[in-house]
Coordinates of C-alpha atoms and ligand atoms in Angstrom, one line a residue:
X1 CA -73.1 60.4 -22.2
X2 CA -73.2 63.4 -24.5
X3 CA -76.7 64.1 -25.8
X4 CA -77.8 65.7 -29.1
X5 CA -80.3 65.3 -31.9
X6 CA -83.3 67.2 -30.6
X7 CA -86.0 67.0 -33.3
X8 CA -88.6 69.7 -33.5
X9 CA -91.6 69.8 -35.8
X10 CA -93.4 73.2 -35.9
X11 CA -96.9 73.2 -37.4
X12 CA -95.8 71.0 -40.3
X13 CA -98.1 70.5 -43.3
X14 CA -97.1 68.3 -46.2
X15 CA -98.8 66.8 -49.2
X16 CA -97.2 64.5 -51.9
X17 CA -96.6 66.3 -55.2
X18 CA -99.8 66.3 -57.2
X19 CA -102.0 65.1 -54.4
X20 CA -105.1 67.1 -53.5
X21 CA -105.1 66.7 -49.7
X22 CA -102.2 67.1 -47.3
X23 CA -100.9 63.9 -45.7
X24 CA -99.6 65.7 -42.6
X25 CA -101.6 68.5 -41.3
X26 CA -100.3 70.9 -38.6
X27 CA -97.9 68.4 -36.9
X28 CA -96.0 69.8 -33.9
X29 CA -93.9 67.8 -31.5
X30 CA -90.4 67.6 -29.9
X31 CA -88.3 64.4 -29.7
X32 CA -85.7 64.9 -27.0
X33 CA -82.1 63.5 -27.0
X34 CA -81.6 60.5 -24.7
X35 CA -85.2 59.6 -25.0
X36 CA -87.3 57.3 -27.1
X37 CA -90.3 58.7 -28.9
X38 CA -92.7 56.1 -30.3
X39 CA -95.2 56.8 -33.0
X40 CA -98.3 54.6 -33.4
X41 CA -101.3 54.9 -35.6
X42 CA -103.3 53.0 -38.2
X43 CA -102.1 52.2 -41.7
X44 CA -101.9 55.4 -43.9
X45 CA -101.9 57.7 -40.8
X46 CA -98.7 59.4 -42.1
X47 CA -96.0 57.7 -39.9
X48 CA -93.5 56.9 -42.7
X49 CA -94.2 60.3 -44.2
X50 CA -93.3 62.0 -41.0
X51 CA -90.0 60.2 -40.8
X52 CA -89.2 61.1 -44.4
X53 CA -89.4 64.8 -43.5
X54 CA -86.8 64.2 -40.7
X55 CA -84.4 62.5 -43.2
X56 CA -85.3 65.2 -45.7
X57 CA -86.6 63.0 -48.5
X58 CA -89.2 65.7 -48.8
X59 CA -89.6 69.3 -47.6
X60 CA -92.8 70.5 -45.9
X61 CA -95.0 73.0 -47.7
X62 CA -95.6 74.8 -44.4
X63 CA -93.9 74.8 -41.0
X64 CA -90.4 73.7 -40.1
X65 CA -88.4 70.6 -39.2
X66 CA -85.3 71.3 -37.2
X67 CA -82.5 69.2 -35.6
X68 CA -80.7 70.8 -32.7
X69 CA -82.1 74.1 -33.8
X70 CA -80.9 73.9 -37.4
X71 CA -83.6 73.5 -40.1
X72 CA -83.0 70.2 -41.9
X73 CA -83.3 72.2 -45.2
X74 CA -79.9 73.8 -44.3
X75 CA -78.2 70.4 -44.0
X76 CA -76.4 69.0 -47.1
X77 CA -76.9 65.4 -48.2
X78 CA -73.6 64.4 -46.8
X79 CA -74.1 66.1 -43.5
X80 CA -77.6 64.5 -43.3
X81 CA -76.2 61.0 -43.4
X82 CA -74.1 61.6 -40.3
X83 CA -77.0 63.3 -38.4
X84 CA -79.9 61.0 -39.2
X85 CA -80.0 57.2 -39.4
X86 CA -83.1 55.9 -41.0
X87 CA -84.0 52.2 -40.9
X88 CA -86.7 52.1 -43.6
X89 CA -89.9 50.1 -43.4
X90 CA -88.7 48.3 -46.6
X91 CA -85.0 47.7 -45.8
X92 CA -82.7 47.8 -48.8
X93 CA -79.1 46.8 -49.5
X94 CA -76.7 48.2 -52.0
X95 CA -75.0 45.9 -54.5
X96 CA -71.6 45.1 -52.9
X97 CA -70.5 43.2 -49.8
X98 CA -72.1 43.0 -46.4
X99 CA -69.1 45.0 -45.1
X100 CA -69.5 47.8 -47.7
X101 CA -73.2 48.0 -46.8
X102 CA -72.4 48.3 -43.1
X103 CA -69.8 51.0 -43.8
X104 CA -72.0 53.1 -46.0
X105 CA -72.4 55.9 -43.4
X106 CA -68.9 55.8 -42.0
X107 CA -66.3 54.3 -44.5
X108 CA -63.5 54.3 -41.9
X109 CA -65.3 52.0 -39.4
X110 CA -63.2 49.0 -38.4
X111 CA -64.2 45.3 -38.7
X112 CA -64.5 45.2 -34.9
X113 CA -67.0 48.0 -35.0
X114 CA -69.0 46.3 -37.7
X115 CA -69.2 43.1 -35.7
X116 CA -70.2 45.0 -32.6
X117 CA -73.1 46.6 -34.5
X118 CA -74.1 43.2 -35.9
X119 CA -74.1 41.8 -32.4
X120 CA -76.5 44.5 -31.2
X121 CA -78.7 44.1 -34.3
X122 CA -78.9 40.4 -33.7
X123 CA -77.2 39.8 -37.1
X124 CA -73.8 38.5 -36.1
X125 CA -74.7 34.8 -36.3
X126 CA -76.0 34.7 -39.8
X127 CA -73.1 36.8 -41.1
X128 CA -70.6 34.5 -39.4
X129 CA -72.3 31.5 -41.1
X130 CA -71.7 33.1 -44.6
X131 CA -68.7 31.6 -46.4
X132 CA -67.0 34.9 -46.8
X133 CA -68.3 36.7 -43.7
X134 CA -68.2 40.5 -44.1
X135 CA -66.9 40.0 -47.6
X136 CA -70.0 38.0 -48.7
X137 CA -71.5 39.7 -51.7
X138 CA -75.1 40.9 -51.6
X139 CA -77.2 42.5 -54.3
X140 CA -80.2 44.8 -54.2
X141 CA -82.6 42.1 -55.3
X142 CA -80.5 39.2 -54.0
X143 CA -81.9 36.2 -52.5
X144 CA -79.0 35.2 -50.3
X145 CA -80.2 37.5 -47.5
X146 CA -83.8 37.1 -46.1
X147 CA -86.1 40.0 -45.4
X148 CA -85.4 39.7 -41.6
X149 CA -81.7 39.5 -42.2
X150 CA -81.9 42.5 -44.5
X151 CA -83.6 44.5 -41.7
X152 CA -80.9 43.6 -39.2
X153 CA -78.2 44.7 -41.6
X154 CA -80.0 48.0 -42.0
X155 CA -80.1 48.4 -38.3
X156 CA -76.4 47.5 -38.0
X157 CA -75.6 50.0 -40.8
X158 CA -77.3 52.8 -38.9
X159 CA -75.5 51.9 -35.7
X160 CA -72.1 52.0 -37.4
X161 CA -72.8 55.5 -38.7
X162 CA -73.4 56.8 -35.1
X163 CA -76.0 59.4 -36.0
X164 CA -77.6 61.9 -33.6
X165 CA -81.1 60.8 -34.6
X166 CA -82.3 57.2 -35.2
X167 CA -85.5 56.6 -37.1
X168 CA -86.8 53.0 -36.9
X169 CA -89.8 52.6 -39.3
X170 CA -91.6 49.5 -38.2
X171 CA -88.3 47.6 -37.8
X172 CA -89.4 45.3 -35.0
X173 CA -92.9 44.1 -36.0
X174 CA -91.7 41.1 -38.0
X175 CA -89.4 39.8 -35.2
X176 CA -90.6 37.3 -32.7
X177 CA -91.2 38.8 -29.3
X178 CA -88.0 37.4 -27.7
X179 CA -85.7 38.7 -30.4
X180 CA -87.6 42.0 -30.4
X181 CA -86.9 42.4 -26.6
X182 CA -83.3 41.3 -26.9
X183 CA -82.6 43.6 -29.8
X184 CA -84.2 46.7 -28.2
X185 CA -82.3 46.0 -25.0
X186 CA -79.0 46.2 -26.8
X187 CA -80.2 49.2 -28.9
X188 CA -80.9 51.1 -25.6
X189 CA -77.2 51.0 -24.8
X190 CA -75.9 51.5 -28.3
X191 CA -78.1 54.5 -29.0
X192 CA -77.8 56.1 -25.5
X193 CA -77.7 59.9 -25.7
X194 CA -79.1 60.0 -29.2
X195 CA -82.7 60.8 -30.1
X196 CA -84.6 57.6 -31.0
X197 CA -87.9 57.7 -32.9
X198 CA -89.7 54.3 -33.3
X199 CA -92.7 53.7 -35.5
X200 CA -94.3 50.5 -34.1
X201 CA -97.4 48.4 -34.1
X202 CA -96.9 46.3 -31.0
X203 CA -97.7 47.8 -27.7
X204 CA -94.9 45.7 -26.1
X205 CA -92.5 47.6 -28.3
X206 CA -93.6 51.1 -27.3
X207 CA -95.0 50.8 -23.8
X208 CA -91.6 51.8 -22.2
X209 CA -91.1 54.8 -24.5
X210 CA -90.6 58.2 -22.8
X211 CA -93.2 59.7 -25.1
X212 CA -95.8 58.2 -27.5
X213 CA -97.4 60.1 -30.3
X214 CA -100.7 58.8 -31.6
X215 CA -101.3 59.6 -35.3
X216 CA -104.6 59.5 -37.1
X217 CA -105.3 60.9 -40.6
X218 CA -102.1 62.9 -40.8
X219 CA -102.5 64.6 -37.4
X220 CA -101.0 63.9 -33.9
X221 CA -104.2 63.2 -31.9
X222 CA -102.5 62.3 -28.6
X223 CA -99.2 62.3 -26.8
X224 CA -98.1 61.0 -23.5
X225 CA -96.8 57.9 -21.8
X226 CA -98.5 54.5 -22.2
X227 CA -100.4 54.9 -18.9
X228 CA -101.4 58.5 -19.6
X229 CA -102.7 57.6 -23.1
X230 CA -104.6 54.6 -21.8
X231 CA -106.4 56.9 -19.4
X232 CA -107.1 59.8 -21.8
X233 CA -107.0 58.8 -25.4
X234 CA -109.7 56.9 -27.2
X235 CA -107.7 56.3 -30.4
X236 CA -104.9 54.8 -28.4
X237 CA -107.2 52.6 -26.4
X238 CA -108.7 51.3 -29.7
X239 CA -105.2 50.5 -31.1
X240 CA -104.1 48.8 -27.9
X241 CA -107.2 46.7 -27.6
X242 CA -107.3 45.7 -31.3
Ligands
DCP1 N1 -98.8 58.4 -49.8 C1 -98.7 58.9 -51.1 N2 -97.6 58.9 -51.8 C2 -96.5 58.3 -51.3 C3 -96.5 57.7 -50.0 C4 -97.7 57.8 -49.3 O1 -99.7 59.5 -51.6 N3 -95.4 58.2 -52.0 C5 -100.1 58.5 -49.0 C6 -100.7 57.2 -48.6 C7 -101.3 57.4 -47.3 C8 -100.6 58.6 -46.8 O2 -99.8 59.1 -47.8 O3 -102.7 57.9 -47.6 C9 -99.7 58.3 -45.6 O4 -98.8 57.3 -46.0 P1 -97.6 56.7 -45.0 O5 -96.8 55.8 -45.8 O6 -97.0 57.9 -44.4 O7 -98.5 56.0 -43.9 P2 -98.0 55.0 -42.7 O8 -96.6 54.9 -42.7 O9 -98.7 55.6 -41.4 O10 -98.8 53.6 -43.0 P3 -98.3 52.1 -42.7 O11 -98.6 51.8 -41.3 O12 -99.1 51.3 -43.7 O13 -96.8 52.0 -43.0
MG2 MG1 -95.3 53.3 -43.0

């Protein structure tokens, strides 16, 4: 399996425009290809903000964010879409069909590839039940797709694009434990070789991660495996026990 997508943060400081205090303060870490890096931390800790710097919705005021040694600020918008696949905390659809949503990152994808991505994302059944299948129309504010279904479509959309880096922002918390486990098992295969970063709340979602980053107040206050952090990190123990 070819591997690529090494993400490196070097001493990154970032504050939202107009805000007094930085939201991220001196964040450094490496997320390796072929591995899963999980990020855990209380609400407002800066997890979504961190991911938004990888996908370059914002640029840091200090420090650098690089993918495979290239600063993300040197990647164009179009290039970015094929390098980074973000599954946002609030998943969104574009007005169009289910198929056009799934093909967003790779217009030439075949129907078979879309169905395979849907299968992995645990979304094939509900799409099959739609009268028009992949040609079913959806709209941004549409009600014919539930929140959970929307999330699965966003996961499938990212898989179709085959990026080097996958960013899952709290994509699994709303799923029941069995679906969560099944989905992540399939994802393990589908994303093999890529860099996977998962923001999560459930310990069951992150305990098998190769590396866990513990965030608190905009800083990384711990890193290690589940067992290492249980042993050494008070903040992690508090999160796990809550
Ligand atoms: N923030 C802001 N402006 C934005 C987004 C966030 O000022 N457009 C602030 C709110 C928080 C801090 O930045 O104080 C970090 O927000 P994040 O969304 O990054 O926090 P998390 O993703 O960790 O929180 P949650 O677990 O609730 O998703
Ligand atoms: Mg968030």
